[in-house]
Amino acid sequence: AVEQLQHELAALHASLREERSCSEELRTEVSRLHGAILNKGDTVEAEMLRSQVRALEEGKALLTSELVLARQQLGSDLQQARMEATQLRAQLEQMLQAQPEVLEKLSQSVQTETESPVATQQKVCRQDAQVQAAMAEPPVCLVPTDTSKEDNTRAAALATLTAEKQTLQLKLEEADRRLAEARIRTDKREAQHREALERSEAERQRLLDEVEALRTERASLTTSLEVAKQGLDATTSRAEELETALALEQQRGGSEIQARQTEVDELRSQLAQFSAVEAALRHSAQAAQTQLAEYRTLAESHAEQAARLAAQLQVCESELALCREQLCTSQREAQASHEELVAGRAEKVELAQAVQALHQAKGRLADQLSALELEVGNLRNSQVALEADRAAMELEAEQLRKSHAAHEARRSALEAQLAEVQQQCDRQASDHQQALQGLQADLTRALNRAAEACSQLEAEQQRCARQEAALEALREQLASEQANRQAAQTQLDAAQGDKLELEAKLDNALDERRALLDRCLRSESEAETLRTNAADLRRRLDDSLAALHELGRENQLLQMDNAKHL
């Protein structure tokens, strides 16, 4: 029976080794599935694979727990069987050691008991016969003789024999009782031994059934692993297709974003150019306004001078001396006007220098704008600030339009005033000419003295002509500036339309980019969840491996114990 138990233990160890190899294969397959799932995205196939892997992990945990329980129960049963075997072996050894003495005693007692009763019975029978014969004979006399003595001895011997017979019967009964007890003990031991064998046989059958169930479970797990492999292959192909599509979509989105960014940069450069042109137009309009103001002051001064000259010409007959003084005063006034002209030229030079300084400032501003444009490349994420700047620029452009309209209104008013001044100058010139023609006859004697005044008047007329030519040039310049302004306005409107279109495209591109970023973030979150699940599964796998190693060590200890007992 012990050898049979050892054979069964060897078979169970072999089945356990097979189950361990199967669990190793399952572990490698599960790790491969986890690696494949970690490399793939969040799809329905990946979810199915994760559910299958979880089912496999649960089945593996159940198998591991059942295997641990089976090993524990097997160890306890083996320990109990070993204890019973040692007890039976000790009892058998004791029985074997005590068997010769018991057999010898039993044989002696049986032999004595079988021999002595026959002799005693024969002797008792003879004595009974003798007693009966003696009792049947009549008494001869009452005097004691030798025969009575013999009868007494015989009666005493008969009494002793009956006592011996009773003692022998008691001994026989005791021997029968001991034999019955020995047979009962042997029957009990045989029954216990049979029960132990039956228990070991039932335990072996149960372990075989469990091993068979584990094999069927392993077969089902292998089939589910095959199905999981097929699903994983399909998931791999699908994930590769999705990855290629995502890469193409990212490339296309990046190229579109770059194109939109270049278009936005071009529009910004055009807007900067337009703003520079508008600033130049504004500066030129301001310069024209200043020149018009200067010309107006000059015209007013000339009108005053003409009035003074007319007064001087009217009173030159009566006051020739005063005429010289008036000529001197006119010379002084001419000198003052010349000085004013020089001052105006100096102011013009200063204005030119100021314009040059403004151009330099504009260059610095252009450099700053280029630096700001470089910073804009790094501040693409601050779209709200750019939108605010754009709104501010639009407001500034609107203000510039309003100011330009105001300048146009002022220019038209100045042109009207200039026309009125020109008419006044013409009227004054005609009046002066008529006065001069009327005074030519009266001033023949004072011609030498008035020649200088006439030359001065001619110089003033030439200067007025030059001023009129300058005013005409200014009108032409204003007309050309107005045409340039209209062209710039049309370009600005076209640029604003292109800017709005590009802003709409940029918004669409930003929406697409935001959607791609959302998808990427979702993919990263799903990958993180897969990593956490994989870490959990790896931890559970490490726990199962530790349990398997512990079972292996316990198995080695059991094998060592079996080897020691063998």
Coordinates of C-alpha atoms in Angstrom, one line a residue:
A1 CA 0.0 0.0 0.0
V2 CA 2.9 2.4 0.8
E3 CA 4.5 1.7 -2.5
Q4 CA 1.2 2.3 -4.3
L5 CA 0.9 5.7 -2.5
Q6 CA 4.4 6.5 -3.5
H7 CA 3.6 5.7 -7.2
E8 CA 0.5 7.9 -6.9
L9 CA 2.6 10.7 -5.4
A10 CA 5.0 10.5 -8.3
A11 CA 2.2 10.6 -10.8
L12 CA 0.7 13.7 -9.0
H13 CA 4.2 15.4 -9.0
A14 CA 4.4 14.7 -12.8
S15 CA 1.0 16.2 -13.3
L16 CA 1.9 19.2 -11.1
R17 CA 5.0 19.7 -13.2
E18 CA 2.9 19.6 -16.4
E19 CA 0.5 22.1 -14.9
R20 CA 3.4 24.4 -13.9
S21 CA 4.8 24.3 -17.5
C22 CA 1.3 25.1 -18.7
S23 CA 1.0 28.0 -16.3
E24 CA 4.4 29.3 -17.5
E25 CA 3.1 29.1 -21.1
L26 CA 0.0 31.0 -20.0
R27 CA 2.1 33.6 -18.2
T28 CA 4.2 34.2 -21.3
E29 CA 1.1 34.4 -23.5
V30 CA -0.5 36.9 -21.0
S31 CA 2.6 39.0 -21.0
R32 CA 2.7 39.0 -24.8
L33 CA -0.9 40.0 -24.9
H34 CA -0.3 42.8 -22.3
G35 CA 2.6 44.1 -24.4
A36 CA 0.5 44.0 -27.6
I37 CA -2.3 45.9 -25.8
L38 CA 0.1 48.5 -24.4
N39 CA 1.4 49.1 -28.0
K40 CA -2.2 49.6 -29.4
G41 CA -4.8 52.2 -29.1
D42 CA -8.2 52.2 -27.5
T43 CA -10.4 50.1 -29.8
V44 CA -13.1 47.6 -29.4
E45 CA -10.7 44.8 -30.3
A46 CA -8.3 46.0 -27.6
E47 CA -11.2 46.1 -25.1
M48 CA -12.1 42.6 -26.0
L49 CA -8.5 41.5 -25.6
R50 CA -8.4 43.2 -22.2
S51 CA -11.5 41.4 -21.1
Q52 CA -10.1 38.1 -22.4
V53 CA -6.9 38.8 -20.6
R54 CA -8.8 39.6 -17.4
A55 CA -10.7 36.4 -17.8
L56 CA -7.5 34.5 -18.3
E57 CA -6.0 36.2 -15.2
E58 CA -9.0 35.2 -13.2
G59 CA -8.9 31.7 -14.5
K60 CA -5.2 31.5 -13.7
A61 CA -5.8 32.9 -10.2
L62 CA -8.6 30.3 -9.6
L63 CA -6.3 27.5 -10.9
T64 CA -3.5 28.8 -8.7
S65 CA -5.7 28.9 -5.7
E66 CA -7.1 25.4 -6.5
L67 CA -3.6 24.1 -7.0
V68 CA -2.4 25.6 -3.7
L69 CA -5.4 24.1 -1.9
A70 CA -4.9 20.7 -3.6
R71 CA -1.2 20.8 -2.6
Q72 CA -2.1 21.7 0.9
Q73 CA -4.7 19.0 1.2
L74 CA -2.4 16.5 -0.5
G75 CA 0.4 17.5 2.0
S76 CA -2.0 17.0 4.9
D77 CA -3.3 13.7 3.6
L78 CA 0.3 12.5 2.9
Q79 CA 1.3 13.6 6.4
Q80 CA -1.7 11.7 7.9
A81 CA -1.0 8.7 5.7
R82 CA 2.6 8.7 6.7
M83 CA 1.7 8.9 10.4
E84 CA -0.8 6.0 10.0
A85 CA 1.8 4.1 8.0
T86 CA 4.4 4.7 10.8
Q87 CA 1.9 3.6 13.4
L88 CA 1.0 0.5 11.4
R89 CA 4.6 -0.3 10.8
A90 CA 5.4 0.0 14.5
Q91 CA 2.4 -2.1 15.4
L92 CA 3.4 -4.7 12.8
E93 CA 6.9 -4.7 14.2
Q94 CA 5.7 -5.2 17.7
M95 CA 3.3 -7.9 16.6
L96 CA 6.1 -9.6 14.6
Q97 CA 8.4 -9.4 17.6
A98 CA 5.8 -10.7 20.0
Q99 CA 4.4 -13.3 17.6
P100 CA 6.9 -16.1 18.4
E101 CA 6.4 -15.9 22.1
V102 CA 2.6 -15.7 21.8
L103 CA 2.6 -18.6 19.4
E104 CA 4.8 -20.7 21.6
K105 CA 2.7 -19.9 24.7
L106 CA -0.5 -20.6 22.8
S107 CA 0.9 -23.9 21.4
Q108 CA 2.1 -25.0 24.9
S109 CA -1.2 -24.0 26.5
V110 CA -3.2 -25.7 23.8
Q111 CA -1.1 -28.7 23.9
T112 CA -1.3 -29.0 27.7
E113 CA -5.0 -28.3 27.6
T114 CA -5.6 -30.8 24.9
E115 CA -3.5 -33.5 26.6
S116 CA -4.4 -33.1 30.2
P117 CA -8.2 -33.2 29.8
V118 CA -8.0 -36.5 28.1
A119 CA -5.9 -38.1 30.8
T120 CA -7.9 -36.5 33.5
Q121 CA -11.1 -37.5 31.9
Q122 CA -9.9 -41.0 31.6
K123 CA -8.7 -41.0 35.1
V124 CA -11.9 -39.4 36.4
C125 CA -13.9 -42.0 34.4
R126 CA -12.0 -44.8 36.0
Q127 CA -12.4 -43.3 39.4
D128 CA -16.1 -42.8 38.8
A129 CA -16.4 -46.3 37.8
Q130 CA -14.5 -47.4 40.8
V131 CA -16.6 -45.3 43.1
Q132 CA -19.8 -46.5 41.5
A133 CA -18.6 -50.1 41.9
A134 CA -17.6 -49.5 45.4
M135 CA -20.9 -48.0 46.2
A136 CA -22.7 -50.9 44.6
E137 CA -21.0 -53.4 46.8
P138 CA -22.7 -54.0 50.2
P139 CA -20.8 -53.1 53.3
V140 CA -19.1 -56.0 54.9
C141 CA -18.4 -54.5 58.2
L142 CA -18.0 -51.3 59.9
V143 CA -14.5 -51.8 61.0
P144 CA -12.0 -49.9 59.0
T145 CA -9.8 -52.0 56.8
D146 CA -7.3 -51.3 54.0
T147 CA -10.0 -51.0 51.4
S148 CA -11.7 -48.2 53.3
K149 CA -8.4 -46.4 53.4
E150 CA -8.0 -46.9 49.7
D151 CA -11.4 -45.5 49.2
N152 CA -10.6 -42.5 51.3
T153 CA -7.5 -41.9 49.3
R154 CA -9.4 -42.4 46.1
A155 CA -12.1 -39.9 47.3
A156 CA -9.4 -37.4 48.1
A157 CA -7.8 -38.0 44.7
L158 CA -11.2 -37.6 43.0
A159 CA -11.8 -34.3 44.8
T160 CA -8.4 -33.1 43.7
L161 CA -9.0 -34.3 40.2
T162 CA -12.4 -32.5 40.0
A163 CA -10.6 -29.3 41.3
E164 CA -7.9 -29.7 38.7
K165 CA -10.6 -30.3 36.1
Q166 CA -12.4 -27.1 37.0
T167 CA -9.1 -25.1 37.0
L168 CA -8.2 -26.6 33.6
Q169 CA -11.7 -25.7 32.3
L170 CA -11.1 -22.1 33.5
K171 CA -7.7 -22.0 31.8
L172 CA -9.3 -23.2 28.5
E173 CA -12.0 -20.5 28.7
E174 CA -9.3 -17.9 29.4
A175 CA -7.3 -19.1 26.4
D176 CA -10.4 -19.1 24.2
R177 CA -11.1 -15.5 25.4
R178 CA -7.5 -14.4 24.6
L179 CA -7.7 -16.0 21.2
A180 CA -11.0 -14.2 20.5
E181 CA -9.5 -10.9 21.6
A182 CA -6.5 -11.4 19.5
R183 CA -8.7 -12.2 16.5
I184 CA -10.8 -9.1 17.2
R185 CA -7.7 -6.9 17.4
T186 CA -6.3 -8.3 14.1
D187 CA -9.7 -7.8 12.5
K188 CA -9.8 -4.2 13.7
R189 CA -6.3 -3.6 12.4
E190 CA -7.1 -5.1 9.1
A191 CA -10.3 -3.0 8.9
Q192 CA -8.3 0.2 9.8
H193 CA -5.7 -0.7 7.2
R194 CA -8.4 -1.3 4.6
E195 CA -10.0 2.1 5.5
A196 CA -6.7 3.9 5.2
L197 CA -6.2 2.2 1.8
E198 CA -9.7 3.2 0.7
R199 CA -9.1 6.8 1.9
S200 CA -5.8 7.0 0.0
E201 CA -7.5 5.5 -3.1
A202 CA -10.3 8.1 -2.8
E203 CA -7.8 10.9 -2.4
R204 CA -5.9 9.7 -5.4
Q205 CA -9.0 9.5 -7.4
R206 CA -10.0 13.0 -6.3
L207 CA -6.5 14.4 -7.2
L208 CA -6.7 12.6 -10.6
D209 CA -10.1 14.3 -11.1
E210 CA -8.7 17.6 -10.2
V211 CA -5.8 17.1 -12.5
E212 CA -8.2 16.2 -15.3
A213 CA -10.3 19.3 -14.6
L214 CA -7.1 21.4 -14.7
R215 CA -6.2 19.8 -18.0
T216 CA -9.6 20.6 -19.4
E217 CA -9.3 24.1 -18.0
R218 CA -5.9 24.4 -19.6
A219 CA -7.4 23.2 -23.0
S220 CA -10.2 25.9 -22.7
L221 CA -7.6 28.5 -21.8
T222 CA -5.4 27.5 -24.8
T223 CA -8.5 27.8 -27.1
S224 CA -9.3 31.2 -25.6
L225 CA -5.7 32.2 -26.0
E226 CA -5.9 31.2 -29.7
V227 CA -9.0 33.3 -30.0
A228 CA -7.3 36.2 -28.2
K229 CA -4.3 35.8 -30.5
Q230 CA -6.5 36.1 -33.6
G231 CA -8.3 39.1 -32.1
L232 CA -4.9 40.6 -31.2
D233 CA -3.7 40.2 -34.7
A234 CA -6.8 41.9 -36.0
T235 CA -6.4 44.6 -33.4
T236 CA -2.7 45.0 -34.4
S237 CA -3.6 45.5 -38.0
R238 CA -6.4 47.9 -37.1
A239 CA -4.1 49.8 -34.8
E240 CA -1.4 50.1 -37.4
E241 CA -4.0 51.4 -39.9
L242 CA -5.2 53.9 -37.3
E243 CA -1.6 55.0 -36.5
T244 CA -0.8 55.5 -40.2
A245 CA -4.0 57.5 -40.6
L246 CA -3.3 59.6 -37.5
A247 CA 0.3 60.3 -38.7
L248 CA -1.1 61.4 -42.1
E249 CA -3.7 63.6 -40.4
Q250 CA -1.0 65.1 -38.2
Q251 CA 1.2 65.8 -41.1
R252 CA -1.6 67.4 -43.1
G253 CA -2.7 69.4 -40.1
G254 CA 0.9 70.6 -39.5
S255 CA 1.3 71.6 -43.1
E256 CA -2.0 73.5 -43.1
I257 CA -1.1 75.2 -39.9
Q258 CA 2.3 76.2 -41.3
A259 CA 0.6 77.6 -44.5
R260 CA -1.9 79.5 -42.4
Q261 CA 0.9 80.8 -40.2
T262 CA 2.8 82.0 -43.3
E263 CA -0.3 83.7 -44.7
V264 CA -1.0 85.3 -41.3
D265 CA 2.7 86.6 -41.3
E266 CA 2.3 87.9 -44.8
L267 CA -0.9 89.7 -43.9
R268 CA 0.7 91.1 -40.8
S269 CA 3.6 92.4 -42.9
Q270 CA 1.2 93.9 -45.4
L271 CA -0.8 95.5 -42.5
A272 CA 2.5 96.9 -41.2
Q273 CA 3.3 98.3 -44.7
F274 CA -0.2 99.8 -44.9
S275 CA 0.1 101.3 -41.5
A276 CA 3.5 102.8 -42.5
V277 CA 2.0 104.2 -45.7
E278 CA -0.9 105.6 -43.7
A279 CA 1.5 107.1 -41.2
A280 CA 3.5 108.7 -44.0
L281 CA 0.2 110.0 -45.5
R282 CA -0.7 111.4 -42.1
H283 CA 2.7 113.1 -41.8
S284 CA 2.4 114.5 -45.3
A285 CA -1.1 115.8 -44.6
Q286 CA 0.2 117.4 -41.4
A287 CA 3.1 119.0 -43.3
A288 CA 0.6 120.2 -46.0
Q289 CA -1.5 121.7 -43.3
T290 CA 1.4 123.5 -41.7
Q291 CA 2.5 124.8 -45.2
L292 CA -1.1 126.0 -45.8
A293 CA -1.1 127.7 -42.4
E294 CA 2.2 129.4 -43.3
Y295 CA 0.9 130.4 -46.8
R296 CA -2.2 131.8 -45.1
T297 CA -0.2 133.8 -42.7
L298 CA 2.0 135.0 -45.6
A299 CA -1.1 135.9 -47.7
E300 CA -2.5 137.8 -44.7
S301 CA 0.8 139.6 -44.3
H302 CA 0.9 140.4 -48.0
A303 CA -2.6 141.7 -47.9
E304 CA -1.7 143.9 -45.0
Q305 CA 1.4 145.1 -46.9
A306 CA -0.7 145.8 -50.0
A307 CA -3.1 147.8 -47.9
R308 CA -0.3 149.7 -46.4
L309 CA 1.2 150.3 -49.9
A310 CA -2.2 151.5 -51.2
A311 CA -2.4 153.9 -48.3
Q312 CA 1.1 155.1 -48.9
L313 CA 0.4 155.5 -52.7
Q314 CA -2.8 157.5 -51.9
V315 CA -0.9 159.9 -49.6
C316 CA 2.3 160.0 -51.6
E317 CA 1.2 163.3 -53.4
S318 CA 0.8 165.1 -50.1
E319 CA 3.6 163.6 -48.2
L320 CA 6.5 162.8 -50.4
A321 CA 8.7 162.8 -47.4
L322 CA 6.4 160.3 -45.7
C323 CA 6.5 158.4 -49.0
R324 CA 10.2 157.8 -48.5
E325 CA 9.6 156.8 -45.0
Q326 CA 6.8 154.5 -46.1
L327 CA 9.2 153.1 -48.7
C328 CA 11.8 152.6 -46.0
T329 CA 9.1 151.0 -43.9
S330 CA 8.1 148.9 -46.9
Q331 CA 11.7 147.9 -47.3
R332 CA 11.8 147.1 -43.6
E333 CA 8.6 145.1 -44.0
A334 CA 10.1 143.4 -47.1
Q335 CA 13.2 142.6 -45.1
A336 CA 10.9 141.3 -42.3
S337 CA 9.0 139.2 -44.9
H338 CA 12.3 138.0 -46.3
E339 CA 13.3 137.1 -42.8
E340 CA 10.0 135.5 -42.3
L341 CA 10.6 133.5 -45.5
V342 CA 14.0 132.6 -44.3
A343 CA 12.4 131.6 -41.0
G344 CA 9.8 129.6 -42.9
R345 CA 12.5 127.9 -44.8
A346 CA 14.3 127.2 -41.6
E347 CA 11.1 125.9 -40.2
K348 CA 10.7 123.8 -43.4
V349 CA 14.3 122.5 -42.8
E350 CA 13.3 121.7 -39.2
L351 CA 10.2 120.0 -40.5
A352 CA 12.3 118.0 -42.9
Q353 CA 14.6 117.1 -40.1
A354 CA 11.5 116.2 -38.0
V355 CA 10.2 114.1 -40.9
Q356 CA 13.7 112.5 -41.1
A357 CA 13.5 111.9 -37.4
L358 CA 10.1 110.5 -37.8
H359 CA 11.4 108.2 -40.6
Q360 CA 14.2 107.1 -38.3
A361 CA 11.6 106.5 -35.5
K362 CA 9.6 104.7 -38.1
G363 CA 12.6 102.6 -38.9
R364 CA 13.1 101.9 -35.2
L365 CA 9.5 101.1 -34.9
A366 CA 9.9 98.8 -37.9
D367 CA 12.8 97.1 -36.2
Q368 CA 10.7 96.8 -33.0
L369 CA 7.8 95.5 -35.1
S370 CA 10.1 92.8 -36.6
A371 CA 11.3 91.9 -33.1
L372 CA 7.7 91.8 -32.0
E373 CA 6.9 89.6 -35.0
L374 CA 9.7 87.2 -33.9
E375 CA 8.1 87.2 -30.5
V376 CA 4.7 86.5 -32.0
G377 CA 6.1 83.3 -33.4
N378 CA 6.8 82.2 -29.8
L379 CA 3.5 83.6 -28.5
R380 CA 1.1 81.7 -30.8
N381 CA -0.8 80.4 -27.9
S382 CA -1.8 83.9 -26.8
Q383 CA -4.5 84.2 -29.4
V384 CA -6.7 86.3 -27.1
A385 CA -4.1 89.0 -26.8
L386 CA -3.6 89.0 -30.6
E387 CA -7.4 89.3 -31.1
A388 CA -7.4 92.3 -28.7
D389 CA -4.5 93.8 -30.6
R390 CA -6.3 93.3 -33.8
A391 CA -9.4 94.9 -32.4
A392 CA -7.3 97.8 -31.2
M393 CA -5.7 98.1 -34.6
E394 CA -9.1 98.1 -36.2
L395 CA -10.2 100.8 -33.8
E396 CA -7.0 102.8 -34.6
A397 CA -7.6 102.3 -38.3
E398 CA -11.2 103.5 -37.8
Q399 CA -9.8 106.5 -35.9
L400 CA -7.3 107.1 -38.7
R401 CA -10.1 107.0 -41.2
K402 CA -12.1 109.5 -39.2
S403 CA -9.0 111.7 -38.8
H404 CA -8.3 111.4 -42.5
A405 CA -11.9 112.4 -43.2
A406 CA -11.5 115.3 -40.9
H407 CA -8.3 116.2 -42.6
E408 CA -10.0 116.0 -45.9
A409 CA -12.8 118.3 -44.6
R410 CA -10.1 120.7 -43.3
R411 CA -8.3 120.5 -46.6
S412 CA -11.4 121.3 -48.5
A413 CA -12.1 124.2 -46.1
L414 CA -8.5 125.4 -46.6
E415 CA -8.8 125.1 -50.3
A416 CA -12.0 127.2 -50.1
Q417 CA -10.2 129.7 -47.9
L418 CA -7.2 129.6 -50.3
A419 CA -9.6 130.3 -53.2
E420 CA -11.1 133.2 -51.3
V421 CA -7.6 134.5 -50.5
Q422 CA -6.6 134.1 -54.1
Q423 CA -9.7 136.1 -55.2
Q424 CA -8.9 138.7 -52.6
C425 CA -5.3 138.8 -53.8
D426 CA -6.6 139.1 -57.4
R427 CA -9.0 141.9 -56.5
Q428 CA -6.3 143.6 -54.5
A429 CA -3.8 143.1 -57.3
S430 CA -6.3 144.6 -59.8
D431 CA -7.0 147.4 -57.4
H432 CA -3.3 148.0 -56.9
Q433 CA -2.8 147.9 -60.7
Q434 CA -5.5 150.4 -61.3
A435 CA -4.2 152.5 -58.4
L436 CA -0.7 152.3 -59.9
Q437 CA -2.0 153.1 -63.4
G438 CA -3.9 156.1 -62.0
L439 CA -0.9 157.2 -60.0
Q440 CA 1.6 156.8 -62.9
A441 CA 0.7 160.2 -64.2
D442 CA 0.8 161.8 -60.8
L443 CA 4.1 160.0 -59.8
T444 CA 6.2 160.9 -62.8
R445 CA 8.1 163.4 -60.7
A446 CA 8.5 160.9 -57.9
L447 CA 9.3 158.0 -60.3
N448 CA 13.0 158.1 -59.4
R449 CA 12.1 158.0 -55.8
A450 CA 9.3 155.5 -56.3
A451 CA 11.3 153.2 -58.6
E452 CA 12.6 151.3 -55.7
A453 CA 9.1 151.0 -54.3
C454 CA 7.9 149.8 -57.7
S455 CA 10.8 147.3 -57.9
Q456 CA 9.9 146.1 -54.5
L457 CA 6.3 145.8 -55.5
E458 CA 7.3 143.8 -58.6
A459 CA 9.4 141.6 -56.4
E460 CA 6.4 141.2 -54.1
Q461 CA 4.3 140.3 -57.2
Q462 CA 6.9 137.8 -58.3
R463 CA 7.0 136.3 -54.9
C464 CA 3.2 136.1 -54.9
A465 CA 3.4 134.4 -58.3
R466 CA 5.9 132.0 -56.9
Q467 CA 3.6 131.4 -54.0
E468 CA 0.8 130.8 -56.4
A469 CA 2.9 128.3 -58.3
A470 CA 3.8 126.7 -55.0
L471 CA 0.2 126.5 -54.1
E472 CA -0.6 124.9 -57.4
A473 CA 2.1 122.4 -56.9
L474 CA 0.7 121.8 -53.4
R475 CA -2.7 121.3 -55.0
E476 CA -1.3 118.8 -57.5
Q477 CA 0.6 117.1 -54.6
L478 CA -2.6 116.9 -52.6
A479 CA -4.5 115.4 -55.6
S480 CA -1.8 112.8 -56.0
E481 CA -1.8 112.1 -52.3
Q482 CA -5.5 111.8 -52.4
A483 CA -5.2 109.3 -55.3
N484 CA -2.6 107.4 -53.4
R485 CA -4.8 107.5 -50.4
Q486 CA -7.7 106.0 -52.3
A487 CA -5.5 103.3 -53.8
A488 CA -4.1 102.6 -50.3
Q489 CA -7.7 102.5 -49.0
T490 CA -8.7 100.0 -51.7
Q491 CA -5.6 97.9 -50.9
L492 CA -6.4 98.2 -47.2
D493 CA -10.0 97.0 -47.8
A494 CA -8.7 94.1 -49.9
A495 CA -6.1 93.3 -47.2
Q496 CA -8.8 93.4 -44.5
G497 CA -11.0 91.0 -46.6
D498 CA -8.0 88.7 -47.1
K499 CA -7.2 89.0 -43.4
L500 CA -10.8 88.1 -42.4
E501 CA -10.7 85.1 -44.7
L502 CA -7.3 84.0 -43.4
E503 CA -8.5 84.5 -39.8
A504 CA -11.5 82.3 -40.6
K505 CA -9.1 79.7 -42.1
L506 CA -6.8 80.1 -39.1
D507 CA -9.8 79.5 -36.7
N508 CA -10.7 76.4 -38.7
A509 CA -7.1 75.2 -38.6
L510 CA -6.9 75.9 -34.8
D511 CA -10.2 74.0 -34.3
E512 CA -8.7 71.1 -36.3
R513 CA -5.5 71.3 -34.3
R514 CA -7.5 71.5 -31.0
A515 CA -9.5 68.4 -32.1
L516 CA -6.2 66.6 -32.9
L517 CA -4.8 67.6 -29.5
D518 CA -8.0 66.3 -27.8
R519 CA -7.6 63.0 -29.6
C520 CA -3.9 62.8 -28.7
L521 CA -4.8 63.6 -25.0
R522 CA -7.5 61.0 -25.0
S523 CA -5.1 58.5 -26.6
E524 CA -2.5 59.3 -23.9
S525 CA -5.1 59.0 -21.1
E526 CA -6.2 55.6 -22.5
A527 CA -2.5 54.5 -22.8
E528 CA -2.0 55.6 -19.2
T529 CA -5.0 53.5 -18.1
L530 CA -3.6 50.6 -20.1
R531 CA -0.2 51.0 -18.4
T532 CA -1.9 51.0 -15.0
N533 CA -3.9 47.9 -15.9
A534 CA -0.7 46.3 -17.2
A535 CA 1.1 47.2 -14.0
D536 CA -1.7 45.7 -12.0
L537 CA -1.7 42.6 -14.1
R538 CA 2.1 42.4 -13.8
R539 CA 1.8 42.7 -10.1
R540 CA -0.8 39.9 -10.0
L541 CA 1.4 37.8 -12.3
D542 CA 4.3 38.4 -9.9
D543 CA 2.1 37.3 -7.0
S544 CA 1.1 34.2 -8.9
L545 CA 4.7 33.5 -9.7
A546 CA 5.7 33.9 -6.1
A547 CA 2.9 31.5 -5.2
L548 CA 4.1 29.0 -7.8
H549 CA 7.6 29.3 -6.5
E550 CA 6.4 28.7 -3.0
L551 CA 4.5 25.7 -4.2
G552 CA 7.6 24.5 -6.0
R553 CA 9.6 24.8 -2.8
E554 CA 6.9 23.0 -0.9
N555 CA 6.9 20.3 -3.6
Q556 CA 10.7 20.0 -3.2
L557 CA 10.3 19.7 0.5
L558 CA 7.7 17.0 0.0
Q559 CA 9.9 15.2 -2.4
M560 CA 12.8 15.4 0.1
D561 CA 10.5 14.1 2.8
N562 CA 9.4 11.2 0.6
A563 CA 13.0 10.4 -0.3
K564 CA 13.9 10.4 3.4
H565 CA 11.0 8.1 4.3
L566 CA 11.8 5.8 1.3

